[in-house]
GROMACS .gro file of C-alpha atoms in nm:
model
  356
    1MET     CA    1  -4.113  -0.418   0.426
    2ASN     CA    2  -3.798  -0.515   0.212
    3ALA     CA    3  -3.828  -0.526  -0.174
    4PRO     CA    4  -3.863  -0.888  -0.295
    5ASP     CA    5  -3.484  -0.855  -0.441
    6LYS     CA    6  -3.322  -0.720  -0.132
    7PRO     CA    7  -3.197  -0.984   0.130
    8LEU     CA    8  -3.291  -0.904   0.495
    9THR     CA    9  -2.957  -0.828   0.574
   10GLU     CA   10  -2.661  -0.748   0.358
   11PRO     CA   11  -2.278  -0.763   0.452
   12ARG     CA   12  -2.066  -0.457   0.413
   13LEU     CA   13  -1.920  -0.460   0.077
   14THR     CA   14  -1.555  -0.431   0.188
   15SER     CA   15  -1.641  -0.747   0.405
   16LEU     CA   16  -1.687  -0.959   0.082
   17SER     CA   17  -1.322  -0.885  -0.025
   18HIS     CA   18  -0.981  -1.009   0.104
   19GLY     CA   19  -0.833  -0.690  -0.033
   20GLY     CA   20  -0.982  -0.367  -0.161
   21GLY     CA   21  -0.910  -0.130  -0.454
   22CYS     CA   22  -0.568  -0.136  -0.621
   23GLY     CA   23  -0.433  -0.326  -0.291
   24CYS     CA   24  -0.586  -0.654  -0.463
   25LYS     CA   25  -0.305  -0.649  -0.712
   26ILE     CA   26  -0.067  -0.931  -0.726
   27ALA     CA   27   0.258  -0.849  -0.533
   28PRO     CA   28   0.523  -0.716  -0.789
   29GLY     CA   29   0.748  -1.023  -0.725
   30VAL     CA   30   0.502  -1.261  -0.797
   31LEU     CA   31   0.355  -1.087  -1.096
   32SER     CA   32   0.705  -1.081  -1.257
   33GLU     CA   33   0.728  -1.453  -1.212
   34ILE     CA   34   0.407  -1.519  -1.362
   35LEU     CA   35   0.478  -1.289  -1.664
   36LYS     CA   36   0.826  -1.366  -1.750
   37GLY     CA   37   0.750  -1.627  -2.039
   38THR     CA   38   0.486  -1.393  -2.210
   39THR     CA   39   0.757  -1.145  -2.365
   40ASN     CA   40   0.830  -1.401  -2.644
   41MET     CA   41   0.518  -1.329  -2.841
   42PRO     CA   42   0.535  -1.189  -3.181
   43ILE     CA   43   0.501  -0.824  -3.180
   44PRO     CA   44   0.326  -0.637  -3.475
   45PRO     CA   45   0.501  -0.312  -3.573
   46GLN     CA   46   0.162  -0.129  -3.518
   47LEU     CA   47   0.174  -0.233  -3.135
   48LEU     CA   48   0.354   0.094  -3.016
   49VAL     CA   49   0.333  -0.021  -2.631
   50GLY     CA   50   0.278  -0.371  -2.509
   51ILE     CA   51   0.382  -0.549  -2.193
   52GLU     CA   52   0.749  -0.507  -2.218
   53THR     CA   53   0.790  -0.209  -1.969
   54ALA     CA   54   0.489  -0.279  -1.745
   55ASP     CA   55   0.304   0.037  -1.888
   56ASP     CA   56  -0.022   0.150  -1.800
   57ALA     CA   57  -0.215   0.042  -2.142
   58ALA     CA   58  -0.147  -0.126  -2.478
   59VAL     CA   59  -0.128   0.125  -2.769
   60TYR     CA   60  -0.179   0.000  -3.114
   61GLN     CA   61  -0.126   0.252  -3.413
   62LEU     CA   62  -0.426   0.266  -3.668
   63ASN     CA   63  -0.293   0.538  -3.909
   64ASP     CA   64  -0.075   0.853  -3.924
   65GLU     CA   65  -0.289   1.053  -3.699
   66GLN     CA   66  -0.450   0.792  -3.453
   67ALA     CA   67  -0.350   0.507  -3.216
   68LEU     CA   68  -0.589   0.307  -3.006
   69ILE     CA   69  -0.520   0.289  -2.635
   70ALA     CA   70  -0.683  -0.013  -2.476
   71THR     CA   71  -0.663  -0.102  -2.109
   72THR     CA   72  -0.858  -0.301  -1.829
   73ASP     CA   73  -0.879  -0.243  -1.439
   74PHE     CA   74  -1.108  -0.404  -1.199
   75PHE     CA   75  -1.108  -0.503  -0.835
   76MET     CA   76  -1.281  -0.580  -0.508
   77PRO     CA   77  -1.465  -0.292  -0.312
   78ILE     CA   78  -1.256  -0.048  -0.139
   79VAL     CA   79  -1.556   0.121   0.020
   80ASP     CA   80  -1.898   0.007   0.156
   81ASP     CA   81  -2.099   0.257  -0.043
   82PRO     CA   82  -2.196   0.060  -0.379
   83TYR     CA   83  -2.220   0.394  -0.578
   84GLU     CA   84  -1.880   0.525  -0.460
   85PHE     CA   85  -1.746   0.175  -0.514
   86GLY     CA   86  -1.860   0.188  -0.888
   87ARG     CA   87  -1.739   0.562  -0.922
   88ILE     CA   88  -1.374   0.476  -0.774
   89ALA     CA   89  -1.334   0.155  -1.002
   90ALA     CA   90  -1.438   0.352  -1.318
   91THR     CA   91  -1.223   0.657  -1.240
   92ASN     CA   92  -0.933   0.411  -1.176
   93ALA     CA   93  -0.972   0.236  -1.503
   94ILE     CA   94  -0.999   0.534  -1.727
   95SER     CA   95  -0.703   0.688  -1.557
   96ASP     CA   96  -0.465   0.453  -1.762
   97VAL     CA   97  -0.591   0.606  -2.086
   98TYR     CA   98  -0.501   0.961  -1.970
   99ALA     CA   99  -0.173   0.810  -1.834
  100MET     CA  100  -0.053   0.730  -2.191
  101GLY     CA  101  -0.149   1.082  -2.299
  102GLY     CA  102  -0.483   0.984  -2.467
  103THR     CA  103  -0.850   1.100  -2.454
  104PRO     CA  104  -1.107   0.810  -2.368
  105ILE     CA  105  -1.399   0.725  -2.626
  106MET     CA  106  -1.571   0.433  -2.483
  107ALA     CA  107  -1.575   0.171  -2.201
  108LEU     CA  108  -1.699  -0.167  -2.154
  109ALA     CA  109  -1.808  -0.290  -1.788
  110LEU     CA  110  -1.677  -0.584  -1.603
  111VAL     CA  111  -1.892  -0.700  -1.341
  112GLY     CA  112  -1.890  -0.999  -1.107
  113MET     CA  113  -2.102  -1.021  -0.815
  114PRO     CA  114  -2.225  -1.259  -0.550
  115ILE     CA  115  -2.590  -1.266  -0.657
  116ASN     CA  116  -2.715  -1.494  -0.353
  117VAL     CA  117  -2.549  -1.225  -0.123
  118LEU     CA  118  -2.599  -0.866  -0.265
  119SER     CA  119  -2.940  -0.749  -0.412
  120THR     CA  120  -2.997  -0.638  -0.748
  121ALA     CA  121  -3.064  -0.299  -0.612
  122THR     CA  122  -2.702  -0.291  -0.455
  123ILE     CA  123  -2.538  -0.427  -0.759
  124GLY     CA  124  -2.756  -0.169  -0.970
  125ARG     CA  125  -2.583   0.112  -0.746
  126VAL     CA  126  -2.243  -0.007  -0.834
  127LEU     CA  127  -2.314   0.005  -1.214
  128GLU     CA  128  -2.472   0.365  -1.166
  129GLY     CA  129  -2.169   0.482  -1.008
  130GLY     CA  130  -1.951   0.366  -1.272
  131ASN     CA  131  -2.184   0.510  -1.533
  132ALA     CA  132  -2.156   0.870  -1.354
  133VAL     CA  133  -1.797   0.880  -1.386
  134CYS     CA  134  -1.792   0.758  -1.770
  135ARG     CA  135  -2.065   1.049  -1.827
  136ALA     CA  136  -1.820   1.304  -1.644
  137ALA     CA  137  -1.540   1.166  -1.882
  138GLY     CA  138  -1.771   1.219  -2.180
  139ILE     CA  139  -1.787   0.838  -2.277
  140PRO     CA  140  -2.052   0.571  -2.302
  141ILE     CA  141  -2.051   0.233  -2.145
  142ALA     CA  142  -2.109   0.033  -2.465
  143GLY     CA  143  -2.113  -0.312  -2.347
  144GLY     CA  144  -1.940  -0.560  -2.096
  145HIS     CA  145  -1.968  -0.892  -1.922
  146THR     CA  146  -2.118  -1.002  -1.619
  147ILE     CA  147  -2.055  -1.319  -1.372
  148ASP     CA  148  -2.175  -1.473  -1.054
  149SER     CA  149  -1.872  -1.439  -0.836
  150VAL     CA  150  -1.789  -1.512  -0.487
  151GLU     CA  151  -1.627  -1.159  -0.428
  152ALA     CA  152  -1.779  -0.842  -0.567
  153ILE     CA  153  -1.567  -0.705  -0.855
  154TYR     CA  154  -1.631  -0.428  -1.064
  155GLY     CA  155  -1.420  -0.247  -1.343
  156LEU     CA  156  -1.382  -0.129  -1.703
  157VAL     CA  157  -1.234  -0.189  -2.017
  158ALA     CA  158  -1.140   0.147  -2.117
  159LEU     CA  159  -1.045   0.259  -2.489
  160GLY     CA  160  -0.909   0.605  -2.603
  161LEU     CA  161  -0.722   0.763  -2.883
  162VAL     CA  162  -0.398   0.951  -2.911
  163HIS     CA  163  -0.183   1.080  -3.178
  164PRO     CA  164   0.112   0.833  -3.229
  165LYS     CA  165   0.370   1.094  -3.166
  166ARG     CA  166   0.208   1.191  -2.835
  167VAL     CA  167   0.202   0.854  -2.696
  168LYS     CA  168   0.370   0.895  -2.340
  169ARG     CA  169   0.520   0.570  -2.210
  170ASN     CA  170   0.642   0.517  -1.863
  171ALA     CA  171   1.009   0.418  -1.982
  172ASP     CA  172   1.099   0.736  -2.159
  173ALA     CA  173   1.226   0.954  -1.891
  174ARG     CA  174   1.562   1.119  -1.938
  175VAL     CA  175   1.853   1.209  -1.695
  176GLY     CA  176   1.806   1.555  -1.562
  177ASP     CA  177   1.438   1.545  -1.583
  178ARG     CA  178   1.217   1.650  -1.280
  179LEU     CA  179   0.936   1.449  -1.143
  180VAL     CA  180   0.600   1.582  -1.067
  181LEU     CA  181   0.332   1.414  -0.897
  182GLY     CA  182  -0.041   1.519  -0.950
  183LYS     CA  183  -0.222   1.378  -0.633
  184PRO     CA  184  -0.135   1.322  -0.273
  185LEU     CA  185  -0.043   0.977  -0.124
  186GLY     CA  186  -0.234   0.789   0.139
  187VAL     CA  187  -0.540   0.614  -0.011
  188GLY     CA  188  -0.430   0.279   0.097
  189VAL     CA  189  -0.386   0.399   0.454
  190LEU     CA  190  -0.726   0.560   0.458
  191SER     CA  191  -0.874   0.231   0.299
  192ALA     CA  192  -0.712   0.038   0.576
  193ALA     CA  193  -0.847   0.276   0.851
  194LEU     CA  194  -1.196   0.225   0.696
  195LYS     CA  195  -1.192  -0.144   0.685
  196LYS     CA  196  -1.107  -0.121   1.069
  197GLU     CA  197  -1.388   0.128   1.127
  198GLN     CA  198  -1.119   0.388   1.242
  199LEU     CA  199  -1.157   0.634   0.967
  200SER     CA  200  -1.313   0.984   1.049
  201ALA     CA  201  -1.597   1.145   0.841
  202ALA     CA  202  -1.337   1.383   0.703
  203GLY     CA  203  -1.079   1.121   0.619
  204TYR     CA  204  -1.369   0.922   0.429
  205ALA     CA  205  -1.448   1.247   0.223
  206GLN     CA  206  -1.095   1.326   0.134
  207MET     CA  207  -1.062   0.944   0.029
  208ILE     CA  208  -1.365   0.965  -0.203
  209ALA     CA  209  -1.257   1.296  -0.352
  210SER     CA  210  -0.906   1.192  -0.436
  211THR     CA  211  -1.003   0.848  -0.581
  212THR     CA  212  -1.303   0.988  -0.810
  213ARG     CA  213  -1.102   1.271  -0.956
  214LEU     CA  214  -1.038   1.191  -1.323
  215ASN     CA  215  -0.676   1.240  -1.432
  216THR     CA  216  -0.796   1.458  -1.707
  217PRO     CA  217  -0.460   1.663  -1.727
  218GLY     CA  218  -0.322   1.363  -1.927
  219PRO     CA  219  -0.376   1.475  -2.288
  220GLU     CA  220  -0.282   1.822  -2.219
  221LEU     CA  221   0.031   1.719  -2.047
  222ALA     CA  222   0.131   1.507  -2.348
  223ALA     CA  223   0.111   1.788  -2.579
  224LEU     CA  224   0.394   1.956  -2.387
  225PRO     CA  225   0.718   1.915  -2.574
  226GLY     CA  226   0.910   1.892  -2.241
  227VAL     CA  227   0.715   1.605  -2.103
  228HIS     CA  228   0.898   1.293  -2.178
  229ALA     CA  229   0.726   1.017  -1.971
  230LEU     CA  230   0.419   0.956  -1.816
  231THR     CA  231   0.239   0.702  -1.568
  232ASP     CA  232  -0.022   0.681  -1.274
  233VAL     CA  233   0.066   0.570  -0.924
  234THR     CA  234  -0.155   0.293  -0.832
  235GLY     CA  235  -0.118  -0.059  -0.672
  236PHE     CA  236   0.250  -0.062  -0.662
  237GLY     CA  237   0.266   0.253  -0.478
  238LEU     CA  238   0.483   0.554  -0.545
  239ALA     CA  239   0.803   0.357  -0.500
  240GLY     CA  240   0.703   0.064  -0.741
  241HIS     CA  241   0.591   0.300  -1.035
  242ALA     CA  242   0.874   0.537  -0.984
  243LEU     CA  243   1.097   0.227  -1.008
  244GLU     CA  244   0.943   0.127  -1.342
  245VAL     CA  245   1.042   0.490  -1.476
  246ALA     CA  246   1.396   0.430  -1.353
  247ARG     CA  247   1.431   0.107  -1.518
  248GLY     CA  248   1.307   0.223  -1.829
  249ALA     CA  249   1.524   0.530  -1.831
  250ARG     CA  250   1.840   0.301  -1.715
  251ALA     CA  251   1.878   0.573  -1.451
  252THR     CA  252   1.794   0.644  -1.080
  253VAL     CA  253   1.502   0.815  -0.962
  254VAL     CA  254   1.566   1.048  -0.654
  255ILE     CA  255   1.241   1.127  -0.453
  256ASP     CA  256   1.271   1.437  -0.193
  257TRP     CA  257   1.043   1.279   0.067
  258ALA     CA  258   0.955   1.614   0.226
  259ARG     CA  259   0.813   1.732  -0.094
  260VAL     CA  260   0.581   1.438  -0.146
  261PRO     CA  261   0.214   1.560  -0.080
  262LEU     CA  262   0.022   1.325   0.149
  263LEU     CA  263  -0.344   1.318   0.238
  264ALA     CA  264  -0.423   1.484   0.567
  265GLY     CA  265  -0.372   1.242   0.866
  266VAL     CA  266  -0.240   0.959   0.678
  267ARG     CA  267   0.111   0.965   0.849
  268GLU     CA  268  -0.060   0.953   1.183
  269LEU     CA  269  -0.289   0.674   1.085
  270ALA     CA  270   0.023   0.472   0.932
  271SER     CA  271   0.205   0.510   1.274
  272GLN     CA  272  -0.086   0.358   1.438
  273GLY     CA  273  -0.085   0.041   1.209
  274MET     CA  274  -0.338   0.145   0.960
  275VAL     CA  275  -0.153   0.003   0.666
  276THR     CA  276  -0.243  -0.253   0.392
  277GLY     CA  277  -0.099  -0.594   0.357
  278ALA     CA  278  -0.037  -0.472   0.011
  279SER     CA  279   0.222  -0.227   0.111
  280GLY     CA  280   0.433  -0.479   0.273
  281ARG     CA  281   0.409  -0.723  -0.009
  282ASN     CA  282   0.517  -0.421  -0.229
  283TRP     CA  283   0.851  -0.364  -0.012
  284ALA     CA  284   0.916  -0.732  -0.010
  285GLY     CA  285   0.880  -0.719  -0.414
  286TYR     CA  286   1.088  -0.425  -0.475
  287GLY     CA  287   1.252  -0.280  -0.150
  288ALA     CA  288   1.624  -0.423  -0.233
  289ASP     CA  289   1.613  -0.167  -0.521
  290ILE     CA  290   1.543   0.126  -0.263
  291GLY     CA  291   1.803   0.327  -0.084
  292LEU     CA  292   1.653   0.498   0.227
  293PRO     CA  293   1.801   0.779   0.446
  294ALA     CA  294   1.907   0.698   0.797
  295GLY     CA  295   1.636   0.704   1.039
  296PHE     CA  296   1.368   0.694   0.769
  297ALA     CA  297   1.042   0.635   0.976
  298PRO     CA  298   0.832   0.304   0.919
  299GLU     CA  299   0.528   0.502   0.866
  300ASP     CA  300   0.701   0.685   0.576
  301GLN     CA  301   0.807   0.365   0.421
  302ALA     CA  302   0.448   0.235   0.441
  303LEU     CA  303   0.354   0.560   0.264
  304LEU     CA  304   0.618   0.524   0.004
  305THR     CA  305   0.488   0.176  -0.076
  306ASP     CA  306   0.115   0.251  -0.011
  307PRO     CA  307  -0.102   0.117  -0.284
  308GLN     CA  308  -0.288   0.394  -0.457
  309THR     CA  309  -0.640   0.327  -0.588
  310SER     CA  310  -0.686   0.574  -0.888
  311GLY     CA  311  -0.382   0.759  -0.775
  312GLY     CA  312  -0.210   1.057  -0.937
  313LEU     CA  313  -0.031   1.098  -1.262
  314LEU     CA  314   0.354   1.103  -1.240
  315VAL     CA  315   0.529   1.316  -1.477
  316SER     CA  316   0.905   1.311  -1.605
  317CYS     CA  317   0.970   1.648  -1.772
  318ASP     CA  318   1.264   1.866  -1.838
  319ALA     CA  319   1.351   2.119  -1.574
  320GLY     CA  320   1.241   2.407  -1.793
  321SER     CA  321   0.884   2.254  -1.827
  322VAL     CA  322   0.806   2.211  -1.463
  323ASP     CA  323   0.599   2.546  -1.442
  324ALA     CA  324   0.402   2.460  -1.738
  325VAL     CA  325   0.307   2.101  -1.612
  326ILE     CA  326   0.220   2.225  -1.261
  327ALA     CA  327   0.001   2.497  -1.454
  328VAL     CA  328  -0.180   2.223  -1.644
  329PHE     CA  329  -0.252   2.014  -1.320
  330ARG     CA  330  -0.368   2.337  -1.145
  331ARG     CA  331  -0.607   2.449  -1.429
  332HIS     CA  332  -0.776   2.106  -1.378
  333GLY     CA  333  -0.825   2.158  -1.000
  334PHE     CA  334  -0.501   1.946  -0.891
  335ASP     CA  335  -0.387   2.189  -0.616
  336ALA     CA  336  -0.182   1.934  -0.439
  337VAL     CA  337   0.066   1.894  -0.728
  338ALA     CA  338   0.429   1.898  -0.650
  339ASP     CA  339   0.762   1.863  -0.782
  340ILE     CA  340   0.897   1.570  -0.587
  341GLY     CA  341   1.250   1.457  -0.760
  342GLU     CA  342   1.462   1.407  -1.035
  343ILE     CA  343   1.597   1.136  -1.276
  344SER     CA  344   1.983   1.110  -1.217
  345ALA     CA  345   2.246   0.894  -1.380
  346SER     CA  346   2.308   0.574  -1.226
  347ALA     CA  347   2.652   0.517  -1.058
  348PRO     CA  348   2.794   0.133  -1.070
  349GLY     CA  349   2.594  -0.054  -0.810
  350ALA     CA  350   2.352   0.237  -0.724
  351LYS     CA  351   2.002   0.164  -0.620
  352ARG     CA  352   1.730   0.239  -0.895
  353LEU     CA  353   1.534   0.438  -0.638
  354GLN     CA  354   1.683   0.672  -0.380
  355VAL     CA  355   1.492   0.854  -0.103
  356ARG     CA  356   1.636   1.161   0.057
   0.00000   0.00000   0.00000
């Protein structure tokens, strides 16, 4: 017999969302149009990082020793298991604190659920998943807000602290820097295969493992003198977030595609059409700024723009610090970490991102 609060049947969580995970993001070109009038706001001197470079979080200096990191992230289900959905969404939200070089201190939950469709037990499992990740990060969920929503939505407001001199923006890369990526690409491809019921058990397991791994190397990376810029790769894909780095540095990012780590099997899935709509929207939004080598395969282009939910940290550091950066990642269990490219001076008329 069903519990009183549980409908006789419940739909798959992913069937309730028009786009899952960070694939829900508004396309980059549309977002730029929406935000173009918001840069005229007054900026207090204590606001060390705002919206000017599309960075991962806002940073507000409190005193000589502390700056507050504030960010929020939420989305619709990327998986059907409510507990794992909660874990993924929470991990993704907290990542932005790590990407600024900070240490998380607490979170607030953002919950929108179709209460006439999902049981309180299912909704409770989403929240339990988020709680589990916050416990792993050593922080409490100190409050939040809930609404009755047409689509299932979950995420966090995440707050953290960082020394003002250790804030790592996405805009401070330097010509001559190397680029290091902490996690392999392909989460969007796996999510597309899952939604089409074409994902193997092994593929699902690696998807969960990647999206629920907290980007804990962030503060340790920020403490390295040779690390100049830091961001995380999420909904705009590797290409989109690398372009943000390139624009901030007024330089060209060069990616050695053969060195970019990929989740097992994703290239084959992409070649079978298992790609998200967000991948195409990403390319439409910024593809004109990218130079591709002759014969670059369509599946590789899809992976270059693949939206990563709870993706890896992207580090810009001087060449002499690459080994130290990689060692930090490996101490935290990121065995797929790779040196994938460099920051080069831009020639007149050159593309901001060049793949070779």
